[in-house]
Tab-separated table of C-alpha atoms in Angstrom:
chain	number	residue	atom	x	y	z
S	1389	UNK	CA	16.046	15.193	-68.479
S	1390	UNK	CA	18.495	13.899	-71.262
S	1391	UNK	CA	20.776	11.470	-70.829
S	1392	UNK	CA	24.210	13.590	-69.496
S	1393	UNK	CA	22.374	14.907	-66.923
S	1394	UNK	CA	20.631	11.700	-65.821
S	1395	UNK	CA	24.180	10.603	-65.750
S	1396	UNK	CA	25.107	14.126	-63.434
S	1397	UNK	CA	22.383	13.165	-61.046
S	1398	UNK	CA	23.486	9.651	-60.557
S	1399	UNK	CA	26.854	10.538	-59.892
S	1400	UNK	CA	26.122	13.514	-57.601
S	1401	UNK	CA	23.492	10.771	-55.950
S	1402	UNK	CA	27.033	8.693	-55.587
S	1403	UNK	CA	29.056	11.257	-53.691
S	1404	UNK	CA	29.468	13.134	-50.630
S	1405	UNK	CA	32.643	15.526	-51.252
S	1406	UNK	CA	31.747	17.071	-54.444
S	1407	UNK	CA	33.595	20.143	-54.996
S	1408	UNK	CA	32.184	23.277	-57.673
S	1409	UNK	CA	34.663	25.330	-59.848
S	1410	UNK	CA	32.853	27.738	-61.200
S	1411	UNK	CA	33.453	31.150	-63.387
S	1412	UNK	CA	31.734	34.462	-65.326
S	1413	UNK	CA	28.899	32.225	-66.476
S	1414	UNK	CA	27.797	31.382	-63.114
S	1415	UNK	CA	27.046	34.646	-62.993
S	1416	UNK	CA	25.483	35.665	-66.433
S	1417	UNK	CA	22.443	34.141	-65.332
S	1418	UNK	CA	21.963	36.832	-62.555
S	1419	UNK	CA	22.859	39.547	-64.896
S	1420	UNK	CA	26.239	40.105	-64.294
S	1421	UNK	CA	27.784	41.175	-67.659
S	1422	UNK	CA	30.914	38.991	-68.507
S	1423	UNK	CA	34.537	39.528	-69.953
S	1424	UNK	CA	34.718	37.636	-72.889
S	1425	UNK	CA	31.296	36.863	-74.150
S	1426	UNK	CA	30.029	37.983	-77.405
S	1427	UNK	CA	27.755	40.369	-75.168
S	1428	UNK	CA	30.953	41.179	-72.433
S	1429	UNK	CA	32.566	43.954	-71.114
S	1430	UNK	CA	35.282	43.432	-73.542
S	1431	UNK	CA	33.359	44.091	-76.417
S	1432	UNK	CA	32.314	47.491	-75.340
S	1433	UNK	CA	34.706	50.739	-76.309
S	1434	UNK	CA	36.451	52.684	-73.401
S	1435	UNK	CA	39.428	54.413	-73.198
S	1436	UNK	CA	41.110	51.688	-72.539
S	1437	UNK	CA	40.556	48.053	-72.193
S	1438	UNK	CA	38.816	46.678	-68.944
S	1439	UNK	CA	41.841	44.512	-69.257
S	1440	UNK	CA	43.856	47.990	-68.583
S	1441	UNK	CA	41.966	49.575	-66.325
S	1442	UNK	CA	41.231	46.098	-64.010
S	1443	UNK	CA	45.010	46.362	-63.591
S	1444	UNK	CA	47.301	47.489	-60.490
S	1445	UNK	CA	49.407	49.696	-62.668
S	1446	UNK	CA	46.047	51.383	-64.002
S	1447	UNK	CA	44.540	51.467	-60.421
S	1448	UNK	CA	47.470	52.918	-58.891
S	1449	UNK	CA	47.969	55.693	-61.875
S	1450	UNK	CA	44.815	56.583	-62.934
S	1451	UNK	CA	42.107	55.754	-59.719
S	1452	UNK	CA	39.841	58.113	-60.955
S	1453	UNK	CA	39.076	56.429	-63.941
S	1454	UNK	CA	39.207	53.231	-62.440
S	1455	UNK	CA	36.910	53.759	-59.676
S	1456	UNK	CA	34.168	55.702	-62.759
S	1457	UNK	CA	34.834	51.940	-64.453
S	1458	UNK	CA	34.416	50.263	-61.314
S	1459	UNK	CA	31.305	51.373	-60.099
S	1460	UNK	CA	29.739	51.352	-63.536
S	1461	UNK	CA	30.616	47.777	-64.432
S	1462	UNK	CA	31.933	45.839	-61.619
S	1463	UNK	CA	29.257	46.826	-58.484
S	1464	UNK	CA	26.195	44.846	-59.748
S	1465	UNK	CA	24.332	44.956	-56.412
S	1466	UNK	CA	20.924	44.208	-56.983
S	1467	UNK	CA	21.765	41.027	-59.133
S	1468	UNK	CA	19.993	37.960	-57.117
S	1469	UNK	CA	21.500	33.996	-57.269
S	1470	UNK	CA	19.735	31.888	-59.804
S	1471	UNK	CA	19.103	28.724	-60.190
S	1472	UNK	CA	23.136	26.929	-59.851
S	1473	UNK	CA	23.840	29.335	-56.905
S	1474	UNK	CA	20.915	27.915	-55.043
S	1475	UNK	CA	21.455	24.200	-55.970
S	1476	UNK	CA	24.754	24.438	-54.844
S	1477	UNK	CA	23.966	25.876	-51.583
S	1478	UNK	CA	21.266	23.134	-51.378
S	1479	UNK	CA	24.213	20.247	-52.159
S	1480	UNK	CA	25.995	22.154	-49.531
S	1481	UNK	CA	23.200	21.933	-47.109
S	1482	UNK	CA	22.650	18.397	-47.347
S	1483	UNK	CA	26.067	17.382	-46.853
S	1484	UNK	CA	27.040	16.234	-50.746
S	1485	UNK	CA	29.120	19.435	-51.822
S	1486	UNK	CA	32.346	20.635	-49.370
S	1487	UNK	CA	33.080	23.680	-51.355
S	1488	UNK	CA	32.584	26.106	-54.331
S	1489	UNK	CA	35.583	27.298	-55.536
S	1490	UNK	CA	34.826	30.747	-57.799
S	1491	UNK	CA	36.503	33.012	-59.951
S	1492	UNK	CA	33.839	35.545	-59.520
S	1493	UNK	CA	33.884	38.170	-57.371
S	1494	UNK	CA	29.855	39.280	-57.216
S	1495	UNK	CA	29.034	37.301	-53.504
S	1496	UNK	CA	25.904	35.671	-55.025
S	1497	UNK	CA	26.914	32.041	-53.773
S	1498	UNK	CA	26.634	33.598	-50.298
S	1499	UNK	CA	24.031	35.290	-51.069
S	1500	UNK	CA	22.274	31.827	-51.823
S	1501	UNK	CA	23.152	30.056	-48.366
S	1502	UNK	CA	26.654	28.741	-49.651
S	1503	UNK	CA	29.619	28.791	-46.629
S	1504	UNK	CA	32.187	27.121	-47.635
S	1505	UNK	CA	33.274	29.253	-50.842
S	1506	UNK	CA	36.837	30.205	-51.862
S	1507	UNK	CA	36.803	33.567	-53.381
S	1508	UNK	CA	40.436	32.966	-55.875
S	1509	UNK	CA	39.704	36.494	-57.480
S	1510	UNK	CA	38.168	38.318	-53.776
S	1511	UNK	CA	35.405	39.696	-53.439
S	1512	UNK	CA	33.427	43.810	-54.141
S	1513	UNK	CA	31.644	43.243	-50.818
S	1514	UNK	CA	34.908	43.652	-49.029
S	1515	UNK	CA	36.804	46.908	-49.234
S	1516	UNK	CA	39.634	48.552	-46.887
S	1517	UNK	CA	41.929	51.650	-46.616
S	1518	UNK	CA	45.429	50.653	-47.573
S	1519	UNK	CA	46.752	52.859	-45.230
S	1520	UNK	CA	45.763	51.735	-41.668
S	1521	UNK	CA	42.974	48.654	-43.415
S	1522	UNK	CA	40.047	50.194	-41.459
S	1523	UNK	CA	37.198	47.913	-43.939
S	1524	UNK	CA	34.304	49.700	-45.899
S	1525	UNK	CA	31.066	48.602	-46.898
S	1526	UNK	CA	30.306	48.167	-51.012
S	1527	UNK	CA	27.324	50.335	-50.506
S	1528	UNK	CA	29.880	52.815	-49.524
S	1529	UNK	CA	31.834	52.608	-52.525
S	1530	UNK	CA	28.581	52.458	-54.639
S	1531	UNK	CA	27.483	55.369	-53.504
S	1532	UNK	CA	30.338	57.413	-53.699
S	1533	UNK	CA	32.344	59.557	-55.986
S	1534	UNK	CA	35.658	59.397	-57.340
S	1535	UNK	CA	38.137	57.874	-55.340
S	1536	UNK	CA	37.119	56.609	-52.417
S	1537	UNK	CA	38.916	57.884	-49.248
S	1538	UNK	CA	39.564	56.226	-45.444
S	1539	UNK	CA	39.065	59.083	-42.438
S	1540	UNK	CA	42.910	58.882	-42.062
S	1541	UNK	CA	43.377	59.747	-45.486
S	1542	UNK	CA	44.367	56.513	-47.287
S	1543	UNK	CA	43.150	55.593	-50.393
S	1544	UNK	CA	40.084	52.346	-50.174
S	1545	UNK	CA	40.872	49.822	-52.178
S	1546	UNK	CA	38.407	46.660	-53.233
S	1547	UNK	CA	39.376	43.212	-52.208
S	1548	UNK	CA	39.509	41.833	-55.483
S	1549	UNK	CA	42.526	40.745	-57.228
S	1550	UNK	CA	43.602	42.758	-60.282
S	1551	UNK	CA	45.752	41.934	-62.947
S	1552	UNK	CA	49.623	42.012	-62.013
S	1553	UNK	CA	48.694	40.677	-58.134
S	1554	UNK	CA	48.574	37.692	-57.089
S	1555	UNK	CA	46.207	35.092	-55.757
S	1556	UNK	CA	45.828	35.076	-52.015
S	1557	UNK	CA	47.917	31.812	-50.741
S	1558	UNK	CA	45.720	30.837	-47.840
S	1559	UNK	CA	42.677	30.878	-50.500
S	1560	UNK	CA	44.904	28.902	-53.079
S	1561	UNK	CA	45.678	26.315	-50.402
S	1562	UNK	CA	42.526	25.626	-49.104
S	1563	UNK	CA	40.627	25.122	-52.590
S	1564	UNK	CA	43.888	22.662	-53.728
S	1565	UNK	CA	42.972	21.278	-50.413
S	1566	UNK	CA	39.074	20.416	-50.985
S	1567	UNK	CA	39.879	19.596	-55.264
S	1568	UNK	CA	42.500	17.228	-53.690
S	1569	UNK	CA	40.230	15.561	-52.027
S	1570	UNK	CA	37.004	15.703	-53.698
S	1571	UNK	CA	35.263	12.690	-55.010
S	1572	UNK	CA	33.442	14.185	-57.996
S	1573	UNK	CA	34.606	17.903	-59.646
S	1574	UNK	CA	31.994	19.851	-61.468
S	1575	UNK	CA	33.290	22.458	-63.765
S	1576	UNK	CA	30.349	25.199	-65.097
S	1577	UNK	CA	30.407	28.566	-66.852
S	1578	UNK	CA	33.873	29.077	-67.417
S	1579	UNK	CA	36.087	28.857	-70.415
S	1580	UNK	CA	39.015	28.012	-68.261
S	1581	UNK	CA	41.393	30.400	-70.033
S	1582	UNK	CA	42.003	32.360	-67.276
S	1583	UNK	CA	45.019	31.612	-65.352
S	1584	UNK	CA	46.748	30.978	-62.750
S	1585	UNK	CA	42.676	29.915	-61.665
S	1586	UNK	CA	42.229	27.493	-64.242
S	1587	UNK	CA	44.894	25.675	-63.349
S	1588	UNK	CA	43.730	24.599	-60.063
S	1589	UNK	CA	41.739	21.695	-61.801
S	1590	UNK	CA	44.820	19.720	-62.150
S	1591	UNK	CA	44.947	19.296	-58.486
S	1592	UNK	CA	41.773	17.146	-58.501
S	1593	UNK	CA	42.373	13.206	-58.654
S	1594	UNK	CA	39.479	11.502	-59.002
S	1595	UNK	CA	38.143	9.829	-61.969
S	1596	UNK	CA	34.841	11.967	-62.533
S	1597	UNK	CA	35.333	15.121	-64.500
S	1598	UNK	CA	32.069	17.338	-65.599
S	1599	UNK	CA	32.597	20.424	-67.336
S	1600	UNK	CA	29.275	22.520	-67.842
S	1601	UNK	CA	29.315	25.529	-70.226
S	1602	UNK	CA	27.641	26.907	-73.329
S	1603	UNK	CA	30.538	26.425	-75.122
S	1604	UNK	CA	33.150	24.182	-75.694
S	1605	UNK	CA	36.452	24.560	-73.330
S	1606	UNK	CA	39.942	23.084	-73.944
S	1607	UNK	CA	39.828	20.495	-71.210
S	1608	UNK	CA	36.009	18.918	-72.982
S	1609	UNK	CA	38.251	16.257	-73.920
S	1610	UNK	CA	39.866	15.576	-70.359
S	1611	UNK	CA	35.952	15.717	-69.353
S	1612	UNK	CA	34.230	12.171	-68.260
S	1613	UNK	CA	30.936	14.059	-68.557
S	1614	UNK	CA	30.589	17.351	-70.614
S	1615	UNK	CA	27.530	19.374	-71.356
S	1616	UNK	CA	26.916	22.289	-73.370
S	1617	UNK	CA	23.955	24.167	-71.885
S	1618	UNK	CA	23.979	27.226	-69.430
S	1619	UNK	CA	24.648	26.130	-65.846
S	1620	UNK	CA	21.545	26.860	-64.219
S	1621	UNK	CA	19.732	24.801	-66.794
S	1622	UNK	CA	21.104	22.088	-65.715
S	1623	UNK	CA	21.880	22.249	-61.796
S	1624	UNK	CA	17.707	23.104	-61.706
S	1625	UNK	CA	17.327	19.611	-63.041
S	1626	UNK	CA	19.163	18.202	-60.323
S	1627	UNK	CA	17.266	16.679	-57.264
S	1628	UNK	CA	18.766	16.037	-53.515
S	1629	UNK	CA	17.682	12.407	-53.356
């Protein structure tokens, strides 16, 4: 264990409302392709950009082709937590972390044994008709073809936020809530360059910062603690003491 994440431990060892912001490489680990990676989904030729085609206008005009994206790309269903999504359910457990707060959308920190987790971007495992909101499982949409449709006749849509909507307020407010008052914020696998999400740091006031990412992010320097390595190197490291 070097010396940053001796430092981690003793300041997770020090807290009890220690709140997780996590992104895309939370889930990288599991398998789950990401956006903007030298490997992600950006870098791959389409028709159009997954930027496009994740969009409202595109889901609305063309759901054909979103839906063929969708299920491709998105509905990664046999990907299993690794090792941050189950030390973070552990933290959970044992009283030390109040809440994970995620921009991904995949389920795996519930999947782990994490409850308190605010979902800023939704979530594939819930789906309803937009018509009368009757819900549908993602195995249903997984298995289907084209564009999925509710017995009355209303088109399903997932529960995730595209680009264009916004961020669901009661999910906003109670993350702002638990970064407000969290006594230690751990930032990992995120470049925090997607917004309005990124900006929810700024809500947290205490005094220890730890970003944890591959790369370097524009708020390192804000950072009391940063570490470059992959997230689930370093949460394994961590012990509930």
């Amino acid at each position: 264990m070097d010396e940053k994440v001796k430092t981690l431990q003793q300041w997770i060892d020090e807290s009890r409302a220690i709140v997780f912001f996590g992104g895309a490489g939370v889930s990288t680990e599991s398998g789950i392709p990401d956006f903007r990676s030298v490997d992600g989904l950006y870098n791959q030729k389409y028709a159009w950009s997954p930027e496009e085609i994740l969009s409202r206008t595109f889901f609305d005009a063309k759901p054909e082709e979103f839906y063929r994206f969708y299920r491709d790309k998105m509905l990664c269903l046999d990907a299993q937590p690794n090792a941050a999504h189950k030390k973070l359910a552990e933290l959970e457990a044992a009283g030390r972390l109040r809440s994970v707060v995620t921009q991904n959308i995949d389920g795996l920190h519930q999947k782990a044994g994490s409850r308190r987790v605010w979902e800023l971007h939704g979530s594939v495992h819930r789906n309803y008709c937009m018509r009368c909101h009757k819900p549908y499982a993602v195995e249903d949409i997984k298995a289907g073809q084209g564009v999925p449709k509710c017995v009355c006749g209303g088109t399903v849509k997932p529960d995730v936020v595209l680009y264009e909507e916004g961020l669901d307020s009661a999910t906003i407010e109670g993350a702002v809530s638990d970064l407000q008052s969290a006594d230690l914020l751990i930032i990992g696998g995120t470049s925090l360059a997607v917004y309005p999400a990124a900006g929810l740091i700024n809500y947290y006031r205490g005094s220890r910062l730890v970003l944890i990412n591959k790369s370097s992010t524009p708020c390192d320097s804000r950072a009391s603690l940063a570490i470059n390595l992959p997230i689930g190197q370093v949460l394994e490291q961590i012990e509930l003491r």
